[in-house]
Coordinates of N, CA, C and O in Angstrom, one line a residue:
X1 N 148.1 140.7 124.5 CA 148.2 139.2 124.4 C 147.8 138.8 123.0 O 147.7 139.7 122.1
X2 N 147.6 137.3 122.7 CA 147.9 137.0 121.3 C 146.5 136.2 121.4 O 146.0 135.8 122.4
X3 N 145.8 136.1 120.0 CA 144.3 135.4 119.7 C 144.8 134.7 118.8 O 145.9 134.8 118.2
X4 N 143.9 133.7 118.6 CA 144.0 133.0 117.1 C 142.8 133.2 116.6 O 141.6 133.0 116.9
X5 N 143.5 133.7 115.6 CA 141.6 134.4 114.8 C 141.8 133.7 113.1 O 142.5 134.2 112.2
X6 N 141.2 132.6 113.0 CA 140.9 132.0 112.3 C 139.6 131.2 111.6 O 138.9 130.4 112.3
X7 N 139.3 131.7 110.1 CA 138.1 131.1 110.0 C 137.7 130.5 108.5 O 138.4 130.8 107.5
X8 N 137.0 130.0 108.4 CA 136.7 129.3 106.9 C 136.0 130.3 106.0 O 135.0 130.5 106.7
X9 N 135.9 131.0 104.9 CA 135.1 131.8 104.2 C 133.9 130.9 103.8 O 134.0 129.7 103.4
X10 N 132.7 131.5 103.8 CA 131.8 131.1 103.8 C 131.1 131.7 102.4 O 130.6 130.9 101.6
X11 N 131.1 133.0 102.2 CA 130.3 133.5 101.2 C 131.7 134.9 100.6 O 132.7 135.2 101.1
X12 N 131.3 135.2 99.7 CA 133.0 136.1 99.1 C 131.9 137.1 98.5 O 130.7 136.8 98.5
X13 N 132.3 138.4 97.9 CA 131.4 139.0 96.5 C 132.3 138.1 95.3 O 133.2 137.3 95.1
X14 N 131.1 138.8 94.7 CA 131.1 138.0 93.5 C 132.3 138.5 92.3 O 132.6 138.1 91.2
X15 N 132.8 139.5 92.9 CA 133.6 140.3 92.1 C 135.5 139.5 92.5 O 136.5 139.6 91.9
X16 N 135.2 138.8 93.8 CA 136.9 138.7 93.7 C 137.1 137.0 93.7 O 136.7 135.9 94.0
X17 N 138.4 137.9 92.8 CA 139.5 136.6 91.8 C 140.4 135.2 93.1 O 140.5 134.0 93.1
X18 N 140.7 136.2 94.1 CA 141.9 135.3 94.7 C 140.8 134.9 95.4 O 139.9 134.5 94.8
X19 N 140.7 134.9 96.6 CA 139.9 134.4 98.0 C 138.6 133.3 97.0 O 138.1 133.6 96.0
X20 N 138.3 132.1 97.6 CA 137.3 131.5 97.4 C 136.3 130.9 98.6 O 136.9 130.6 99.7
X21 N 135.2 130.6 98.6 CA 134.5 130.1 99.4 C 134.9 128.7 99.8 O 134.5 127.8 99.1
X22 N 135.6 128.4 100.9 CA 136.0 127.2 101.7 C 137.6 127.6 102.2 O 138.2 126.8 102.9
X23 N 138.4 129.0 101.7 CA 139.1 128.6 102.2 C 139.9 129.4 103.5 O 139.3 130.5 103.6
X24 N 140.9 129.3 104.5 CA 140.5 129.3 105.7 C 141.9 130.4 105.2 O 142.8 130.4 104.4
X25 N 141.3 131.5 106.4 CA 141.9 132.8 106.3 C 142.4 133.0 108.0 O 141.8 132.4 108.9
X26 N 143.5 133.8 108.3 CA 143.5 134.5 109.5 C 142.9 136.1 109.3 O 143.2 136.7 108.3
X27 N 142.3 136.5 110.1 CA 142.1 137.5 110.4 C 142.1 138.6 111.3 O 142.7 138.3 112.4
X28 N 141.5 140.0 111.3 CA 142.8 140.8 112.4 C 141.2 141.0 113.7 O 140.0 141.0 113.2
X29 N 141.5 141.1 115.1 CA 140.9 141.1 116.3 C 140.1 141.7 115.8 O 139.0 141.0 115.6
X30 N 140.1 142.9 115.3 CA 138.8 143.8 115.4 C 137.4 143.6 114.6 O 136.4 144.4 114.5
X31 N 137.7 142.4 114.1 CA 136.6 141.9 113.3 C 135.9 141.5 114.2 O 134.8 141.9 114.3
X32 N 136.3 140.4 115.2 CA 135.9 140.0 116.8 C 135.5 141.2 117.6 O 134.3 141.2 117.8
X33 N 136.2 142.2 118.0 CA 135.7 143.2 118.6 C 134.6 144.1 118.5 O 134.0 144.6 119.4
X34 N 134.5 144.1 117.3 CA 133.3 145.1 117.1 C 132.2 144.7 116.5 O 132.2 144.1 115.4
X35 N 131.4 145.0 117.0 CA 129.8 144.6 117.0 C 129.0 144.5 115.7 O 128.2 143.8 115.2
X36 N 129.6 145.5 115.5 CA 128.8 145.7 113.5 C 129.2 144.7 112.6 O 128.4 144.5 111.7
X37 N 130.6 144.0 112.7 CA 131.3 142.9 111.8 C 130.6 141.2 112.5 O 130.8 140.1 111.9
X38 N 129.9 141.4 113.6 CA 129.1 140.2 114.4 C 128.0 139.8 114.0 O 127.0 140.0 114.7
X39 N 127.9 139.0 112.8 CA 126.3 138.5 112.0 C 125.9 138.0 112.8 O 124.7 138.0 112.5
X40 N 126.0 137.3 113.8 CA 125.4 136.4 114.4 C 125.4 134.7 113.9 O 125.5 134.2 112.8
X41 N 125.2 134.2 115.1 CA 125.1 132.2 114.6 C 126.8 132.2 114.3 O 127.2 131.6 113.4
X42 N 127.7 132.9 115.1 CA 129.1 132.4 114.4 C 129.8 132.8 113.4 O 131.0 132.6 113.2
X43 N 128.8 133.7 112.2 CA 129.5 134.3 111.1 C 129.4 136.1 111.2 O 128.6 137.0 111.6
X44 N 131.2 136.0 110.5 CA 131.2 138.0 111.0 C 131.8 138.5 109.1 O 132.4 137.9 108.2
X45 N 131.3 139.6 109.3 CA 131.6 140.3 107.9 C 133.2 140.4 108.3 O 133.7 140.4 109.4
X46 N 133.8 140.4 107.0 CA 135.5 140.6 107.2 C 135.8 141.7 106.1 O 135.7 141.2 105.0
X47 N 136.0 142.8 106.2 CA 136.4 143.5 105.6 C 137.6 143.4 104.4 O 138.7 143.6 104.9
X48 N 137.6 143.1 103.4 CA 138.7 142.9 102.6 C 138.9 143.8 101.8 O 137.9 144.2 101.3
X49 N 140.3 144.6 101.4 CA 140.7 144.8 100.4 C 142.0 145.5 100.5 O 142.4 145.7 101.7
X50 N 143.0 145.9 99.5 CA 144.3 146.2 100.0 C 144.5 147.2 100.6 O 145.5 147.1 101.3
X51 N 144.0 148.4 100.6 CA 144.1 149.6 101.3 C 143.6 149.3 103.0 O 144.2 149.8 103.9
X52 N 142.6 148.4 103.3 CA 142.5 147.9 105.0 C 142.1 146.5 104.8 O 140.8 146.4 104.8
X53 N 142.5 145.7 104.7 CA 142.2 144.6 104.5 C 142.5 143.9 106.3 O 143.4 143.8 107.0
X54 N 141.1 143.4 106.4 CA 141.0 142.6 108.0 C 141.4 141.3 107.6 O 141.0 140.5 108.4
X55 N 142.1 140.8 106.3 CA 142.7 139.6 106.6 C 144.2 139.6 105.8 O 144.5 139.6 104.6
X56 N 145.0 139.6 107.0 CA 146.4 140.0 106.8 C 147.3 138.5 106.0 O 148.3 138.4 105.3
X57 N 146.4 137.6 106.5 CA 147.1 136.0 105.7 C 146.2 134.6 105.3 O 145.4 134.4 106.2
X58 N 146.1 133.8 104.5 CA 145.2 132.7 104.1 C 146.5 131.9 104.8 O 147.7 132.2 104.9
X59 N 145.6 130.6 105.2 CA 146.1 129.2 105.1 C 146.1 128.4 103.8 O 145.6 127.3 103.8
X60 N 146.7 128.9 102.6 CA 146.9 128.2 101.6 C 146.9 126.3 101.6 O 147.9 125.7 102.1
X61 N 146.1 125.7 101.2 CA 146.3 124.4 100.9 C 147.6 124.0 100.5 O 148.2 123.2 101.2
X62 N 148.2 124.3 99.4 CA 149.5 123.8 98.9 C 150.8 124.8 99.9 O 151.7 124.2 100.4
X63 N 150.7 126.1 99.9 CA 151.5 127.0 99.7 C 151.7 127.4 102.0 O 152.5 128.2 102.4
X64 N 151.1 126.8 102.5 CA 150.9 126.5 104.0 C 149.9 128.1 103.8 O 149.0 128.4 103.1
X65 N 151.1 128.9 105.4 CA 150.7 129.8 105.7 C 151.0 131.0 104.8 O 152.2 131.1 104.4
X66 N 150.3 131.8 104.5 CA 150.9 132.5 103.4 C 150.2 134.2 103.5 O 149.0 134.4 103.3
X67 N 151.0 135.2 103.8 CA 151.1 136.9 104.6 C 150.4 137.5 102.9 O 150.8 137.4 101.8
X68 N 149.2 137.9 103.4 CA 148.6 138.8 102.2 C 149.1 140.4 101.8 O 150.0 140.9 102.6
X69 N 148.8 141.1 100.9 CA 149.2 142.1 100.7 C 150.5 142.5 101.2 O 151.5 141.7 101.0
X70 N 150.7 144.0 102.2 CA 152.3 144.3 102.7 C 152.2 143.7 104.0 O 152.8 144.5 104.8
X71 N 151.6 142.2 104.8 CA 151.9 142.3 105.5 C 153.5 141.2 105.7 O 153.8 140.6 104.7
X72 N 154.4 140.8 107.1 CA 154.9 140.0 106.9 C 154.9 139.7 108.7 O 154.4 140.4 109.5
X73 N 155.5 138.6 108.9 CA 155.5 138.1 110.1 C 156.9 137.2 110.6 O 157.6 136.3 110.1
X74 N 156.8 138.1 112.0 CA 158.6 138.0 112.5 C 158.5 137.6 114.0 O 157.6 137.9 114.8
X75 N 159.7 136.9 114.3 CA 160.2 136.2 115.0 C 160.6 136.7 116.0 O 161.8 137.0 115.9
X76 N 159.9 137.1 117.4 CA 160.4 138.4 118.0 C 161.5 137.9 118.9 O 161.1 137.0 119.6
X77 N 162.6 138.1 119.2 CA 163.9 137.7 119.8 C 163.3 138.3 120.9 O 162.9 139.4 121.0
X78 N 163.5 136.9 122.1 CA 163.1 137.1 123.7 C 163.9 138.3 124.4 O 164.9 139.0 124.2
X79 N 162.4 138.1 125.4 CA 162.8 139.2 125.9 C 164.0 139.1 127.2 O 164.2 138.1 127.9
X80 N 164.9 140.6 127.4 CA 165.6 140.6 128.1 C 165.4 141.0 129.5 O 164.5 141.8 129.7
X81 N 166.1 140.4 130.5 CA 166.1 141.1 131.7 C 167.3 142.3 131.9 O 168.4 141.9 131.9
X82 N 167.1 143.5 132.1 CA 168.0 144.5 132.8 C 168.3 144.7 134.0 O 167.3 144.5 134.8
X83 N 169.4 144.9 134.5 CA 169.8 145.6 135.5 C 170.9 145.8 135.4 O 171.6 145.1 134.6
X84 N 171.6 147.3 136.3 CA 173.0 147.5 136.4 C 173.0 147.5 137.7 O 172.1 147.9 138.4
X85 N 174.3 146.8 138.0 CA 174.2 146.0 139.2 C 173.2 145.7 139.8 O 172.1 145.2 139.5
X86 N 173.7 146.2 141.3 CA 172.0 145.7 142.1 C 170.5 146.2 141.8 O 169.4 146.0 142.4
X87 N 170.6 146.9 140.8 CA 169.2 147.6 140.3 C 168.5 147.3 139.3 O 168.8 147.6 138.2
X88 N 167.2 146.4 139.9 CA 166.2 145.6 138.3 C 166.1 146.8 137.7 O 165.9 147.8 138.3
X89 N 166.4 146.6 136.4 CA 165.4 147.8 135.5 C 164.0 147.3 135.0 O 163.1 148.0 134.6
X90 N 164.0 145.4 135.0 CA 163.0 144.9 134.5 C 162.8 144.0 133.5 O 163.5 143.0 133.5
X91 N 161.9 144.2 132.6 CA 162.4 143.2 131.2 C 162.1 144.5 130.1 O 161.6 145.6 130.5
X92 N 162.5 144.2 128.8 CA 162.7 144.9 127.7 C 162.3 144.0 126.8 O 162.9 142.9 126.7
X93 N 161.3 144.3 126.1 CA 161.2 143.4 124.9 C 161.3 144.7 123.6 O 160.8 145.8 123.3
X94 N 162.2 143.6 123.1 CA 163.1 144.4 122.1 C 162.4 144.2 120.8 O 161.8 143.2 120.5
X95 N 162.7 145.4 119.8 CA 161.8 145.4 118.8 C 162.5 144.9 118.0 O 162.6 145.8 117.1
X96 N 163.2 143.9 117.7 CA 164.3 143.0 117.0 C 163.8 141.7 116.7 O 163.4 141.1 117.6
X97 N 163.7 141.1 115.5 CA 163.4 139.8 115.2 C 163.8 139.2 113.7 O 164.5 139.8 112.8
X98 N 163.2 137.9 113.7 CA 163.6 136.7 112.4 C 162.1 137.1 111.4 O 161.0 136.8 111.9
X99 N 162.3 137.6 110.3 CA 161.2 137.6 109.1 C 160.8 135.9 109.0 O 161.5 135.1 108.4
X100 N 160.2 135.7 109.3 CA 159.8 133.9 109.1 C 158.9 134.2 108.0 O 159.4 133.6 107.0
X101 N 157.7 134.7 107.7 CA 156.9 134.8 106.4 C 156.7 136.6 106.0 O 156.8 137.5 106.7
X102 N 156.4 136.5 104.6 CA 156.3 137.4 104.7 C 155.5 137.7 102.7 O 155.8 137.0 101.7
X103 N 154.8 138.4 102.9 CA 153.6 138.4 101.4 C 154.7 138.9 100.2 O 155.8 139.4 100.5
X104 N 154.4 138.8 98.8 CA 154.8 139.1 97.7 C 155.1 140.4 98.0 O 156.3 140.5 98.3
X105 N 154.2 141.8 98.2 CA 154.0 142.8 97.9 C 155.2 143.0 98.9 O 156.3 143.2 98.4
X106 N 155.1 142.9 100.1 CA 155.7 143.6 101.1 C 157.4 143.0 101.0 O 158.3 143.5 101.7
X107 N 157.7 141.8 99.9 CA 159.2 141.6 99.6 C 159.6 142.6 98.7 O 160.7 143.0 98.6
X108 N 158.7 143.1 98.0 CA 159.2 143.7 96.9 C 159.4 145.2 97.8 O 160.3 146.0 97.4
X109 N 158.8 145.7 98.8 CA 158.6 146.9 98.8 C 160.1 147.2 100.1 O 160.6 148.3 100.4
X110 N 160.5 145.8 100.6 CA 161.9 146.1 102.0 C 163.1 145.3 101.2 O 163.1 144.4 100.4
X111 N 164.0 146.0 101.7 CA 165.2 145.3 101.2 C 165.5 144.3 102.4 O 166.6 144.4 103.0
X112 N 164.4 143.1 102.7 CA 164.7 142.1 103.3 C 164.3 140.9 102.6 O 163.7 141.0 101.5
X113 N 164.6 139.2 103.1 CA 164.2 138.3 102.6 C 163.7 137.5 104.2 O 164.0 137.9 105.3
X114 N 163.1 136.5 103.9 CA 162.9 135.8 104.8 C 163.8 134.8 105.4 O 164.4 133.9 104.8
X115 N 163.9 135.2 106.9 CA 165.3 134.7 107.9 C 166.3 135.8 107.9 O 167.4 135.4 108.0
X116 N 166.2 137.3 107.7 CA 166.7 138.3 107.5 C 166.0 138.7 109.1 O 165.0 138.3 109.6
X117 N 167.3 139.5 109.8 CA 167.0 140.3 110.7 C 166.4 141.4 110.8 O 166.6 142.0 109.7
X118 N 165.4 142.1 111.6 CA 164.8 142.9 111.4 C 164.6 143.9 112.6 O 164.8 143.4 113.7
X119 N 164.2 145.5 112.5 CA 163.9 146.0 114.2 C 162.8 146.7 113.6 O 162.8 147.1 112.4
X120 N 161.8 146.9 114.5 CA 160.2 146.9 113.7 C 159.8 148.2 115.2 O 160.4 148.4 116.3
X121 N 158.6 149.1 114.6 CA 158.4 149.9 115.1 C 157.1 148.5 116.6 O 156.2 147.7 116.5
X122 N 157.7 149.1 117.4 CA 156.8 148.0 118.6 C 155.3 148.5 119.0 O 154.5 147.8 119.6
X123 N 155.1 149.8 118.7 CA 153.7 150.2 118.8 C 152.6 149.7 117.9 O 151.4 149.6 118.1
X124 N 153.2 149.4 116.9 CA 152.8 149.4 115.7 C 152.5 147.5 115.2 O 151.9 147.0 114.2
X125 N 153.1 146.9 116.5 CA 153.2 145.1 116.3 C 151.5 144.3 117.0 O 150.8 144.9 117.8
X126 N 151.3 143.2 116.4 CA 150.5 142.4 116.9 C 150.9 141.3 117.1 O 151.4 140.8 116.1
X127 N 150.9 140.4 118.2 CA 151.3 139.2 118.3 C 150.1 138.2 118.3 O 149.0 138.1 118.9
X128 N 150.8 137.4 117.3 CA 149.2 136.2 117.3 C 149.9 134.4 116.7 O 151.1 134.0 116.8
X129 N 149.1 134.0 116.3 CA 149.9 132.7 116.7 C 149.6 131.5 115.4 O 148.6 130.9 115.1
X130 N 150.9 131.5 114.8 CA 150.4 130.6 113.3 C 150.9 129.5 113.6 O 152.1 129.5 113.7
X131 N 150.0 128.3 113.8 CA 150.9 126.5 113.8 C 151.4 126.6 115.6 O 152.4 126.0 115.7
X132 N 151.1 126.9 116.2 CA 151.1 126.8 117.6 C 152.6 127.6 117.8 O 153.1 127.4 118.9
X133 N 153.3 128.2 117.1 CA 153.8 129.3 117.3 C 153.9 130.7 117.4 O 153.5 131.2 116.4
X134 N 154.4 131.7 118.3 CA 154.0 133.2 118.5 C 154.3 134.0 117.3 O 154.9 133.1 116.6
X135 N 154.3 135.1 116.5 CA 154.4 135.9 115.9 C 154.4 137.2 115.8 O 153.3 137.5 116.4
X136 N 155.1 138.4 115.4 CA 154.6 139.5 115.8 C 154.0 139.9 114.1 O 154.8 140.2 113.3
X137 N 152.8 140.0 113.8 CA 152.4 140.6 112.6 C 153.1 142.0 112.5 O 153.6 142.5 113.4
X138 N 153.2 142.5 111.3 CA 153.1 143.6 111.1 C 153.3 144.1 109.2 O 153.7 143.5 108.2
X139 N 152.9 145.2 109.3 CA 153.1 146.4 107.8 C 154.5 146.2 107.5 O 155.5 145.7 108.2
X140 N 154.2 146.8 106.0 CA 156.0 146.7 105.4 C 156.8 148.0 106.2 O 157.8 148.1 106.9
X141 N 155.6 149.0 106.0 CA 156.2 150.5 106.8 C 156.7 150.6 108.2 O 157.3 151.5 108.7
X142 N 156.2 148.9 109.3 CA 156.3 149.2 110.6 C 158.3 148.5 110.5 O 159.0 148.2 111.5
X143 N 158.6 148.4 109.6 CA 160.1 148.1 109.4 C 161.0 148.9 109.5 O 161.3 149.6 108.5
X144 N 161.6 149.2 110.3 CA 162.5 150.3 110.9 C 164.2 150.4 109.6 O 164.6 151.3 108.9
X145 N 164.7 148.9 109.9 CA 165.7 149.1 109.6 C 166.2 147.2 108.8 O 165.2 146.6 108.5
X146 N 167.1 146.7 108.7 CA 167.7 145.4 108.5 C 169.4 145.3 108.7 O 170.3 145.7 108.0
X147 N 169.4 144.5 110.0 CA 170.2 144.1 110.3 C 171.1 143.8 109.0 O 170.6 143.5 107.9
X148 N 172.6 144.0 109.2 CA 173.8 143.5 108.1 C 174.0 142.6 108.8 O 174.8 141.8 108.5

């Protein structure tokens, strides 16, 4: 299922340029999950940087929602129901979708653009929820292929 894991930065090191104190980041479950990233009183350590970075996107003031490093975020085309003839096979959710955002790094690294078709590795997806809409997060690498 999908979280909304969103929070305001409170304290940064002192060493980084982009990120600043006040402004509101999404971040990935496992920061929630696990007990060591849990300060207590409501504030949790977030791991940042581009090799694992636990915050995949900022809510940019000017620029809205905006996909950090390689990640980008797509539009997952509903799921289907199967059967041949009288036999449910069930539903299929298909690893096919619409690029709706997607970070600097990770345009440069796919030969896709945003509103480009896409089929994405599905083990590999998170679904979470930007502006009261669903999403499937994911890596430049979890990119299988692009639709012509």
């Amino acid at each position: 299922d999908h979280r909304i894991l969103i929070g305001e930065l409170v304290a940064i090191p002192k060493r980084e340029k982009f990120l600043k104190v006040g402004d509101v980041v999404h971040f990935h479950p496992n920061v929630v999950n696990n007990e060591g990233f849990n300060l207590g009183g409501g504030y949790y350590y977030v791991p940042y940087n581009e090799e694992r970075s636990m915050i995949p996107a900022l809510q940019h003031p000017e620029k809205g929602f905006t996909p950090l490093f390689n990640y980008l975020y797509v539009e997952q085309e509903e799921e289907k129901k199967l059967s041949v003839g009288r036999l449910d096979l069930g539903s299929l959710k298909r690893q096919r979708g619409i690029v709706r955002y997607m970070s600097e790094k990770a345009s440069k690294e796919l030969p896709c653009k945003v509103g480009d078709e896409v089929n994405y590795r599905a083990l590999r997806s998170f679904t979470t929820n930007v502006d009261g809409k669903d999403y499937v997060r994911l890596l430049s690498k979890d990119i299988n292929f692009v639709y012509a």
